[in-house]
Short mmCIF file of C-alpha atoms in Angstrom, two decimals:
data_model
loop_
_atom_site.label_atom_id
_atom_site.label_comp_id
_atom_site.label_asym_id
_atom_site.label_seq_id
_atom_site.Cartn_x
_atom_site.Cartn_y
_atom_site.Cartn_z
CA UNK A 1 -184.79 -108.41 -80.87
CA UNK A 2 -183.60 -109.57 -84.25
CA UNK A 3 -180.88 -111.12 -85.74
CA UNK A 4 -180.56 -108.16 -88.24
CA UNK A 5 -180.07 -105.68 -85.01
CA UNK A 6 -176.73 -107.31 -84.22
CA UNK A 7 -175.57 -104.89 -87.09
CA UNK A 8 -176.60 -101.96 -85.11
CA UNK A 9 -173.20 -102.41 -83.65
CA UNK A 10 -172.01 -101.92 -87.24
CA UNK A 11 -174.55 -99.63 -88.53
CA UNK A 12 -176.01 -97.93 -85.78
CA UNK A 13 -178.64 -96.21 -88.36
CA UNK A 14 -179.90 -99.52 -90.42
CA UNK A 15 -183.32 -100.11 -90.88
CA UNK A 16 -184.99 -103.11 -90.33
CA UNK A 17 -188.68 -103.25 -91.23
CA UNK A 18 -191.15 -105.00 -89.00
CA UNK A 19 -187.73 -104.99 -86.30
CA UNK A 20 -188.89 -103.14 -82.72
CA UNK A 21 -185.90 -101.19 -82.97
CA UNK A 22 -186.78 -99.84 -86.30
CA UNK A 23 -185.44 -96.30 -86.06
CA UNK A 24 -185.27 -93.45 -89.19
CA UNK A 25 -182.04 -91.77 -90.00
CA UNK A 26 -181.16 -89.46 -88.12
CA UNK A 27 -180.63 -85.56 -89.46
CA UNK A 28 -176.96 -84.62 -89.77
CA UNK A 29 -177.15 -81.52 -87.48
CA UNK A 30 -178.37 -84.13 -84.43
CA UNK A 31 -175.36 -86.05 -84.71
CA UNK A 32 -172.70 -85.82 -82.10
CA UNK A 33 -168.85 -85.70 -83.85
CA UNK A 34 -166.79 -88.61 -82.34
CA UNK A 35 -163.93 -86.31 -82.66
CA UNK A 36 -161.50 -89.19 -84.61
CA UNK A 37 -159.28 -87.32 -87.51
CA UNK A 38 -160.75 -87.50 -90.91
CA UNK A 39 -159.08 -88.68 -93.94
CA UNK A 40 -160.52 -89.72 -97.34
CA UNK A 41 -160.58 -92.42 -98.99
CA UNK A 42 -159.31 -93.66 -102.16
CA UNK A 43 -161.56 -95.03 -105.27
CA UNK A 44 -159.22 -98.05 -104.85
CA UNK A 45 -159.58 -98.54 -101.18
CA UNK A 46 -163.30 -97.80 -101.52
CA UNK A 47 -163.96 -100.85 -104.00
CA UNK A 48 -161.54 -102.77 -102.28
CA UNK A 49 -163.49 -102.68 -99.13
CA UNK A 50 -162.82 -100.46 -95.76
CA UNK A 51 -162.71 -102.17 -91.75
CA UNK A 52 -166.48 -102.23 -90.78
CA UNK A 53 -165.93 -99.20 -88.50
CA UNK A 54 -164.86 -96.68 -91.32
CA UNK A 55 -167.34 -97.33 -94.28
CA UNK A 56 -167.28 -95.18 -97.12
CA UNK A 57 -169.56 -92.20 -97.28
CA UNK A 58 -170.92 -91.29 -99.92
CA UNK A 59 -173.10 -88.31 -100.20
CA UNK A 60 -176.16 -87.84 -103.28
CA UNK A 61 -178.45 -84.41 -103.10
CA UNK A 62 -181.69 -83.42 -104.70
CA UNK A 63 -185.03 -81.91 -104.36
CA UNK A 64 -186.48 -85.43 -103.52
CA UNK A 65 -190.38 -83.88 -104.98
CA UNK A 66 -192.97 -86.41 -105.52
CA UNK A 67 -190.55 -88.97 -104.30
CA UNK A 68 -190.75 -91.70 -106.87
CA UNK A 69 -188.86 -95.32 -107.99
CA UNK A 70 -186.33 -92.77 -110.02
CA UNK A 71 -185.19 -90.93 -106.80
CA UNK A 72 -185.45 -94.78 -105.07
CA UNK A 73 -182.81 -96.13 -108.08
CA UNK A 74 -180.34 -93.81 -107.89
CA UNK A 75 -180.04 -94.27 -104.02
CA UNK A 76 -179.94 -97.48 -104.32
CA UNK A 77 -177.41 -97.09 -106.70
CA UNK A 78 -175.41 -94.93 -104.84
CA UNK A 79 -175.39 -97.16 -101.76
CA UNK A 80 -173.93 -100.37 -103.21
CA UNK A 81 -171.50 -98.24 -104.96
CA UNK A 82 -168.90 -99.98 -102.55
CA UNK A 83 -168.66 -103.32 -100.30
CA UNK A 84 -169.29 -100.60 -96.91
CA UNK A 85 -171.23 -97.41 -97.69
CA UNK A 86 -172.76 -95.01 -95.62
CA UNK A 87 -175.05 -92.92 -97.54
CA UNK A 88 -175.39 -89.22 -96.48
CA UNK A 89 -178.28 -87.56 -98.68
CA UNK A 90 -179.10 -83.84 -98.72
CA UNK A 91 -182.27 -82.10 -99.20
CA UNK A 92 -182.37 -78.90 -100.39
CA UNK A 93 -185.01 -76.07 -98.51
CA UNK A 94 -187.81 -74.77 -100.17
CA UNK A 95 -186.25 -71.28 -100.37
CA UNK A 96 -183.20 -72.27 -102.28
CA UNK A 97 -185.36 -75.12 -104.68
CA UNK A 98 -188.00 -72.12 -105.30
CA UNK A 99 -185.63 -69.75 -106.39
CA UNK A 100 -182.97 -71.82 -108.79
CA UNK A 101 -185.66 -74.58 -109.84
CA UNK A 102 -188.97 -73.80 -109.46
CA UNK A 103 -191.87 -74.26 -106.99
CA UNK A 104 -192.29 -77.72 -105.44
CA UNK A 105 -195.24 -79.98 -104.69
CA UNK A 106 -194.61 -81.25 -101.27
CA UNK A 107 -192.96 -78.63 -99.17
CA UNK A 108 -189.49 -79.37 -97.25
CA UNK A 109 -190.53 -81.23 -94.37
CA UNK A 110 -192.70 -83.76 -96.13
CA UNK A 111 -189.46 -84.05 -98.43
CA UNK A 112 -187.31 -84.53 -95.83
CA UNK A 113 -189.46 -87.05 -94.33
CA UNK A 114 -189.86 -89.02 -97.70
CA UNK A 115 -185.73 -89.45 -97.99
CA UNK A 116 -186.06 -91.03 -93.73
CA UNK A 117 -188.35 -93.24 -94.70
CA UNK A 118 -186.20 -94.53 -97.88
CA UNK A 119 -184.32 -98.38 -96.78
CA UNK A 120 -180.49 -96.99 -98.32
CA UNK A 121 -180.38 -93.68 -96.44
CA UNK A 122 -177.93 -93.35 -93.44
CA UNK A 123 -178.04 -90.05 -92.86
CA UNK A 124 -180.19 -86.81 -94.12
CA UNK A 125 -178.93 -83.41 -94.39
CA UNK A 126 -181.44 -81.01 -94.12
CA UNK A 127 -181.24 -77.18 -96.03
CA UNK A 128 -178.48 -78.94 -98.38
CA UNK A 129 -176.55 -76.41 -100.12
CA UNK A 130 -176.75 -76.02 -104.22
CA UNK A 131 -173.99 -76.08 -104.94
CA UNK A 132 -170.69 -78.06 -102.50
CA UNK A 133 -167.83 -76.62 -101.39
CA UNK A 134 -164.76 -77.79 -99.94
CA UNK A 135 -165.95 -76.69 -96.27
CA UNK A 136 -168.71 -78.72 -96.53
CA UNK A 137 -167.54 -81.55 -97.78
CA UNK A 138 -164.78 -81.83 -94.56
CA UNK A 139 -167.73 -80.89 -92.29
CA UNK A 140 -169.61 -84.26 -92.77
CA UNK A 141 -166.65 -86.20 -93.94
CA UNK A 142 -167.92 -86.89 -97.13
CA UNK A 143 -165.46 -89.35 -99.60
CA UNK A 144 -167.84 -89.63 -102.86
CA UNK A 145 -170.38 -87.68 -104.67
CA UNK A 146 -172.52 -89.70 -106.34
CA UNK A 147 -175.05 -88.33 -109.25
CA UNK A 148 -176.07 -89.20 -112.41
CA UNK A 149 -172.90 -87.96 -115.41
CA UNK A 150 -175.63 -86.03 -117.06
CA UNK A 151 -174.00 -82.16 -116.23
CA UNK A 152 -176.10 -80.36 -114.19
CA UNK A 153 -176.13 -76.47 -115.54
CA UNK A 154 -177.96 -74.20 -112.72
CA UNK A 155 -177.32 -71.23 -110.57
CA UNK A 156 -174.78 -69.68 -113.63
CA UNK A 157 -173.02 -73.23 -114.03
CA UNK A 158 -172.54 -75.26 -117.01
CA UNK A 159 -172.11 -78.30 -114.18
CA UNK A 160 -172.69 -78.02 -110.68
CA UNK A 161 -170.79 -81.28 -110.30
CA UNK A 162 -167.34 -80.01 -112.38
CA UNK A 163 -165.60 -79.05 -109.33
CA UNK A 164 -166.29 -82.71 -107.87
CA UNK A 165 -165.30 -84.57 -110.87
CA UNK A 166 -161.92 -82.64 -111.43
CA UNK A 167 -160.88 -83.70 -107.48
CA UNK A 168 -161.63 -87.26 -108.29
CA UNK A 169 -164.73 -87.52 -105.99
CA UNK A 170 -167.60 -88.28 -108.51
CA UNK A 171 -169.18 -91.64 -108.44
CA UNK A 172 -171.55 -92.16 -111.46
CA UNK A 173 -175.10 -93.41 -111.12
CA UNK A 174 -177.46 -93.88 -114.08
CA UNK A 175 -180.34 -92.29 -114.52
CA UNK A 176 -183.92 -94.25 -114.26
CA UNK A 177 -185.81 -93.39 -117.90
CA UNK A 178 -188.87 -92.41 -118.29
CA UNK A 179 -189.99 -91.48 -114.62
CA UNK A 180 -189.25 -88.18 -113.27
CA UNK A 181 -190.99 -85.09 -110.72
CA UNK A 182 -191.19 -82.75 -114.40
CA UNK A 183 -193.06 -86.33 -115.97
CA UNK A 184 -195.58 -87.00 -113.33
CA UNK A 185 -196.66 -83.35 -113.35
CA UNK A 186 -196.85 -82.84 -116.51
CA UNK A 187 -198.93 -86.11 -116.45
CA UNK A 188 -201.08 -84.27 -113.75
CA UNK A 189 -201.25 -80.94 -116.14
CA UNK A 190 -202.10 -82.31 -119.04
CA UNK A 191 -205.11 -84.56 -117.81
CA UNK A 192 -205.88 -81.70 -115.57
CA UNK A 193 -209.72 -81.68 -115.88
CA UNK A 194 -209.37 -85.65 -115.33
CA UNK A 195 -207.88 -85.12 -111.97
CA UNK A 196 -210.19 -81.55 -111.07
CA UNK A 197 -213.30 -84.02 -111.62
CA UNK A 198 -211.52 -86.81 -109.53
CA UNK A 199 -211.03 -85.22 -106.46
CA UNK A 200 -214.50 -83.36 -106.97
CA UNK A 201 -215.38 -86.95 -106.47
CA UNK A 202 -213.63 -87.57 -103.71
CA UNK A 203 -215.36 -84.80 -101.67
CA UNK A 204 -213.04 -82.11 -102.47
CA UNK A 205 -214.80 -78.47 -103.09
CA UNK A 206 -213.85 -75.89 -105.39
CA UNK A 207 -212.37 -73.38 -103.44
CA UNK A 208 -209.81 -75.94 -102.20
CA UNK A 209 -208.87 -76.89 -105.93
CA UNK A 210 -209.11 -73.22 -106.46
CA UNK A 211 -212.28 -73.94 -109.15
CA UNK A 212 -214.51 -71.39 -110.23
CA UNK A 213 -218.47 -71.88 -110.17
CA UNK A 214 -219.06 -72.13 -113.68
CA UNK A 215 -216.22 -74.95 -114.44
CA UNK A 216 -217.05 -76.53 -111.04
CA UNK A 217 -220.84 -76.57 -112.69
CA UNK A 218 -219.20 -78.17 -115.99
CA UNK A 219 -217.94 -80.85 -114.26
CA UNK A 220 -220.29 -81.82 -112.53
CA UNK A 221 -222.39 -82.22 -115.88
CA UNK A 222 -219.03 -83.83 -117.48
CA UNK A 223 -219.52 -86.55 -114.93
CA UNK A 224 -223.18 -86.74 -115.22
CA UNK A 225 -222.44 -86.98 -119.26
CA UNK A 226 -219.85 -89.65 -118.80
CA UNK A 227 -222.06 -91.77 -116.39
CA UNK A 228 -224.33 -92.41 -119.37
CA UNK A 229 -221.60 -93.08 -121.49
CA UNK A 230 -220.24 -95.70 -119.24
CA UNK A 231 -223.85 -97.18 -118.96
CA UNK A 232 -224.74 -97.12 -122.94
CA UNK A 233 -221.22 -98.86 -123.06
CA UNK A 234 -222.40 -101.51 -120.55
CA UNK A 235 -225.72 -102.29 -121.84
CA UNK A 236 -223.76 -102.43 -125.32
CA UNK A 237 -220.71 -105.04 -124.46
CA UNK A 238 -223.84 -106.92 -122.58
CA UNK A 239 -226.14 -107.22 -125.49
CA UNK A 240 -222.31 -108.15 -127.60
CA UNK A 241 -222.26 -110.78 -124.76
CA UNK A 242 -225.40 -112.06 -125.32
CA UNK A 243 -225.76 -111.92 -129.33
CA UNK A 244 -222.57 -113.76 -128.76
CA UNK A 245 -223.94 -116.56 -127.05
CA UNK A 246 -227.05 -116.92 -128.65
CA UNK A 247 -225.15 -117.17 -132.18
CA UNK A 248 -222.90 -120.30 -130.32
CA UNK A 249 -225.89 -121.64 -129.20
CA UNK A 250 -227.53 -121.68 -132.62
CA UNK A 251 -224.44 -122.60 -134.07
CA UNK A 252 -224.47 -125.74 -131.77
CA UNK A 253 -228.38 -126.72 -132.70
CA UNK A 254 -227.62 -126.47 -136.40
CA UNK A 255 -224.97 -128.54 -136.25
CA UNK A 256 -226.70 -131.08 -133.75
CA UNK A 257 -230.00 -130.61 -136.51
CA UNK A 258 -227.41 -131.79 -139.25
CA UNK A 259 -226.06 -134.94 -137.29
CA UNK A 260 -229.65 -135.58 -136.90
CA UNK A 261 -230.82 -135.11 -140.04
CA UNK A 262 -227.69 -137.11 -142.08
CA UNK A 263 -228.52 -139.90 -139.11
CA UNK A 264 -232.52 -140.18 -140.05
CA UNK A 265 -231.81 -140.26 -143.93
CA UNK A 266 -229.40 -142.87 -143.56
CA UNK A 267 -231.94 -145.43 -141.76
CA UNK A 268 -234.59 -144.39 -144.01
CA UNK A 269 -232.05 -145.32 -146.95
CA UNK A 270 -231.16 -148.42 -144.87
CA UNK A 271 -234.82 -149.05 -144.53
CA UNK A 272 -236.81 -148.15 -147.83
CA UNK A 273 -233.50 -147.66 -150.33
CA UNK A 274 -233.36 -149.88 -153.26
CA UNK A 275 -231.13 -152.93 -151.60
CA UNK A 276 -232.85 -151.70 -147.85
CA UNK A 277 -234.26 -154.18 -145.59
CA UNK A 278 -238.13 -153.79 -146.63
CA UNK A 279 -236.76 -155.04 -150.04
CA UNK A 280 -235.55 -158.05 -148.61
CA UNK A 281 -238.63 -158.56 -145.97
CA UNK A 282 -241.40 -158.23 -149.22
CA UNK A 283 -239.48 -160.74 -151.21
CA UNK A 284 -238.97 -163.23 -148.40
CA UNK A 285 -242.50 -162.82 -147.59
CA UNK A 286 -243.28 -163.33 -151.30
CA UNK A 287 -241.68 -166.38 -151.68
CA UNK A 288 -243.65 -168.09 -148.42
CA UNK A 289 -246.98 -166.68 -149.97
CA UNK A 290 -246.09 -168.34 -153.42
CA UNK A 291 -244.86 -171.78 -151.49
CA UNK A 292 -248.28 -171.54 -149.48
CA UNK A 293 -250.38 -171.53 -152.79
CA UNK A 294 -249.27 -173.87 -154.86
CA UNK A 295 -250.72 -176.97 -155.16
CA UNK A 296 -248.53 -180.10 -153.75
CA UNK A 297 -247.36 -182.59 -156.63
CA UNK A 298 -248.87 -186.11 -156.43
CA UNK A 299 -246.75 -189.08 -156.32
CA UNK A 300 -246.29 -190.81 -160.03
CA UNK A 301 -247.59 -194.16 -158.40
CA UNK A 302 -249.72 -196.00 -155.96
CA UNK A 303 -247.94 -198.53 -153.65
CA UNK A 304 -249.54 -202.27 -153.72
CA UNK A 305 -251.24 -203.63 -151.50
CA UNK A 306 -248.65 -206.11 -150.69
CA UNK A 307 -246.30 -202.93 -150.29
CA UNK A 308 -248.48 -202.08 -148.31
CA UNK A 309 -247.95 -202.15 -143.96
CA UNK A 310 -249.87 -204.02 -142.47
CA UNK A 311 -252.59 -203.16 -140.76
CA UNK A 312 -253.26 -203.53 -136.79
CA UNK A 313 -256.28 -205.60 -136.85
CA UNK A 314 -259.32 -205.43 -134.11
CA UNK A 315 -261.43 -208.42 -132.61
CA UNK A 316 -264.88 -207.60 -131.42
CA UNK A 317 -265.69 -208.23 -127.92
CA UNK A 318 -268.92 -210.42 -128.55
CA UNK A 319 -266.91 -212.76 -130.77
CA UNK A 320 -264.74 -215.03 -128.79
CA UNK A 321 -261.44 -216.74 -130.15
CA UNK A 322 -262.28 -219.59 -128.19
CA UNK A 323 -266.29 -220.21 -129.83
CA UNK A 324 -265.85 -223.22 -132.51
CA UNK A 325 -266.64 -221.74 -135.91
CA UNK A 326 -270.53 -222.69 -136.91
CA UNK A 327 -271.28 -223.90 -140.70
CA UNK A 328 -274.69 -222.04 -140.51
CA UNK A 329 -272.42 -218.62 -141.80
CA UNK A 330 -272.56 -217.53 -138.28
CA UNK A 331 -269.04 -217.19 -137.45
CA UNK A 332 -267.04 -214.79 -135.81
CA UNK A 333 -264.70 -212.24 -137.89
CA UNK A 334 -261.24 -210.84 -137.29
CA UNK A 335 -261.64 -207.70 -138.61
CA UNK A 336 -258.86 -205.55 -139.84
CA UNK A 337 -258.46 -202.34 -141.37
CA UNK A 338 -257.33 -204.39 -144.95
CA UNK A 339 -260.74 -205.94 -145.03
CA UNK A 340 -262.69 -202.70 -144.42
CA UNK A 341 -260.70 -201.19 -147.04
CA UNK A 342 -261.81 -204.51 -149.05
CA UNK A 343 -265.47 -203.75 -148.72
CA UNK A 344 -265.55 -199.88 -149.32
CA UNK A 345 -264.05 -200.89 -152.58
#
C-alpha cells in the first residue's frame, strides 16, 4: 500500500491514481450517517482551518455534459476553497436538465460517472435538485455553495443562487473562458457535415447518424472530391520542394562558376598581363640570346714572349742526356713548346 493511503484515515474517499486501493466516490444515498450533531461552519473558521475530522463541505451542482477542463476548473476551484474541504457535487437527472435546460449529450449515468472519475470530488449526489432548499442543505450537511457569481436565472428565477448568497453560504469560483458544453456543440453544429463525413469514415452508417441516402451519397463524393484535393496539394508543395532545391543548387554552381571564373582570369592576368611573368621570362630569355651572339672583344695587346710562362719542355727518348754532343750537327735537342712555336713562325 502507499504512503498516500495513510490519509484514508483522514479522507476515507481520496483518490490515489495508480494506488491498489484506488476507490471512486461514493454516491451520497450509499452513505451511512454517523449520527454526530451537525453544525455549520463559519467563513472565518473555514479559512482558518477545521480539526482533520470535520473538514469543510462544500457542495457545487451542474449538468456536468460533455465533461470538459471548464467543469474540471471550477471543481478544482471549489475544493481548495479552504485548508480541509470535502467536496459534495450534485448531478442533476435527465428529466429535470431536459425540461429547464435542454436535452443533453451524454445521458445521466455516463454524467454521473464522469464527476466519480474527477481527482477533487468527495462525494456525488445523484438526481440533484434545481434549485436548494434549506432541507437539503441540513440533509448532507452542506457549509458552502460554491458557483461561479455570474446569477443564474432559470426555472422563473432571476438567480437560483440568491437565497444562498443572502444566508452567507456562497463561495465564489470563476468561470473558465472560452470552453463550455453550449461551445463545443455549437463547434460540432456548425462543422456538422465535417463530423457526418468523419464518422462515415470511421465505419459509422447512415441510419445510425440518422443520414438520408442522397446526402450519405454526397459525402461520399465530398470525400472522394477532397482526396484529390489533398493529392493535387501534395504533388504541388512537392514540386515547391523541389523547384526549391534545384534553384539553391543552381544558386550554389553560379556562385562556385564565379569563384572560378574571377580565379582563372586572375592567373591568366598574372601570366600573360602586361607586367605578368611571360613578360619577364621573354626578356630574360632575350637578353641570354643577345649575350650568346655577340662576338667576344679581343684583348688591346699581345703579351711578350718574355711575359710569357714558360713552357714544360719534352726530351725525346732516342736522344740521351748522357750522349756527348757531336760537331758533325748531329746532336740531340731539348725540345720545348717555345721552340716549336719558334719554327711555325
Amino acid at each position: 500500500m502507499c504512503s498516500v493511503a495513510a490519509l484514508c484515515c483522514v479522507n476515507q474517499y481520496f483518490i490515489c491514481w495508480g494506488c491498489p486501493l484506488n476507490l471512486l466516490p461514493p454516491f451520497a444515498d450509499e452513505i451511512k450517517p454517523d449520527g454526530k450533531p451537525y453544525k455549520r461552519v463559519t467563513m472565518e473558521e473555514a479559512k482558518r482551518g477545521t480539526p482533520p475530522d470535520r473538514p469543510v463541505r462544500v457542495y457545487a451542482d451542474g449538468i456536468f455534459d460533455v465533461f470538459h477542463s471548464g467543469h474540471a476548473r471550477a471543481l478544482m476551484q471549489a475544493k481548495r476553497l479552504f485548508p480541509n474541504t470535502h467536496l459534495i457535487v450534485g448531478v442533476c437527472s435527465d428529466d429535470l436538465t431536459h425540461k429547464y435546460k435542454g436535452f443533453t449529450v451524454m445521458n445521466e449515468d455516463e454524467r454521473y460517472d464522469a464527476i466519480r472519475h474527477c481527482r477533487y470530488v468527495d462525494e456525488v449526489v445523484r438526481n440533484a435538485p434545481w434549485t436548494l432548499t434549506p432541507e437539503f442543505l441540513a440533509k448532507h450537511r452542506i457549509d458552502f455553495v460554491a458557483h461561479d457569481d455570474i446569477p443564474y436565472s432559470s426555472a422563473g428565477s432571476d438567480d437560483v443562487y440568491k437565497h444562498i448568497k443572502d444566508a452567507g453560504m456562497f463561495a465564489p469560483t470563476q468561470r473558465t473562458e472560452g470552453i463550455s458544453t453550449s461551445d463545443i456543440i455549437t463547434r460540432i453544429v456548425r462543422d456538422y457535415d465535417v463530423y457526418v463525413r468523419r464518422n462515415l469514415q470511421r465505419g459509422y452508417t447512415a441510419k445510425e447518424l440518422n443520414v438520408s441516402f442522397i446526402n450519405e451519397k454526397k459525402y461520399h463524393l465530398q470525400e472522394r472530391v477532397d482526396k484529390v484535393k489533398r493529392k493535387v496539394r501534395d504533388v504541388e508543395e512537392k514540386s515547391k520542394e523541389f523547384v526549391q532545391k534545384v534553384e539553391e543548387k543552381s544558386i550554389d554552381l553560379i556562385q562556385k562558376w564565379e569563384e572560378k571564373s574571377r580565379e582563372f582570369i586572375g592567373n591568366f592576368l598574372q601570366m600573360f598581363g602586361p607586367e605578368g611573368a611571360l613578360k619577364h621570362m621573354l626578356k630574360e630569355g632575350k637578353g641570354r640570346m643577345l649575350q650568346a651572339i655577340s662576338p667576344r672583344q679581343s684583348p688591346s695587346s699581345s703579351p711578350t714572349r718574355e711575359e710569357r710562362s714558360p713552357s714544360p719542355t719534352f726530351s725525346f727518348p732516342f736522344f740521351s742526356k748522357a750522349s756527348p754532343p757531336h760537331h758533325s750537327g748531329a746532336r740531340g735537342y731539348l725540345v720545348s713548346e717555345d721552340d716549336d712555336e719558334d719554327d711555325e713562325s
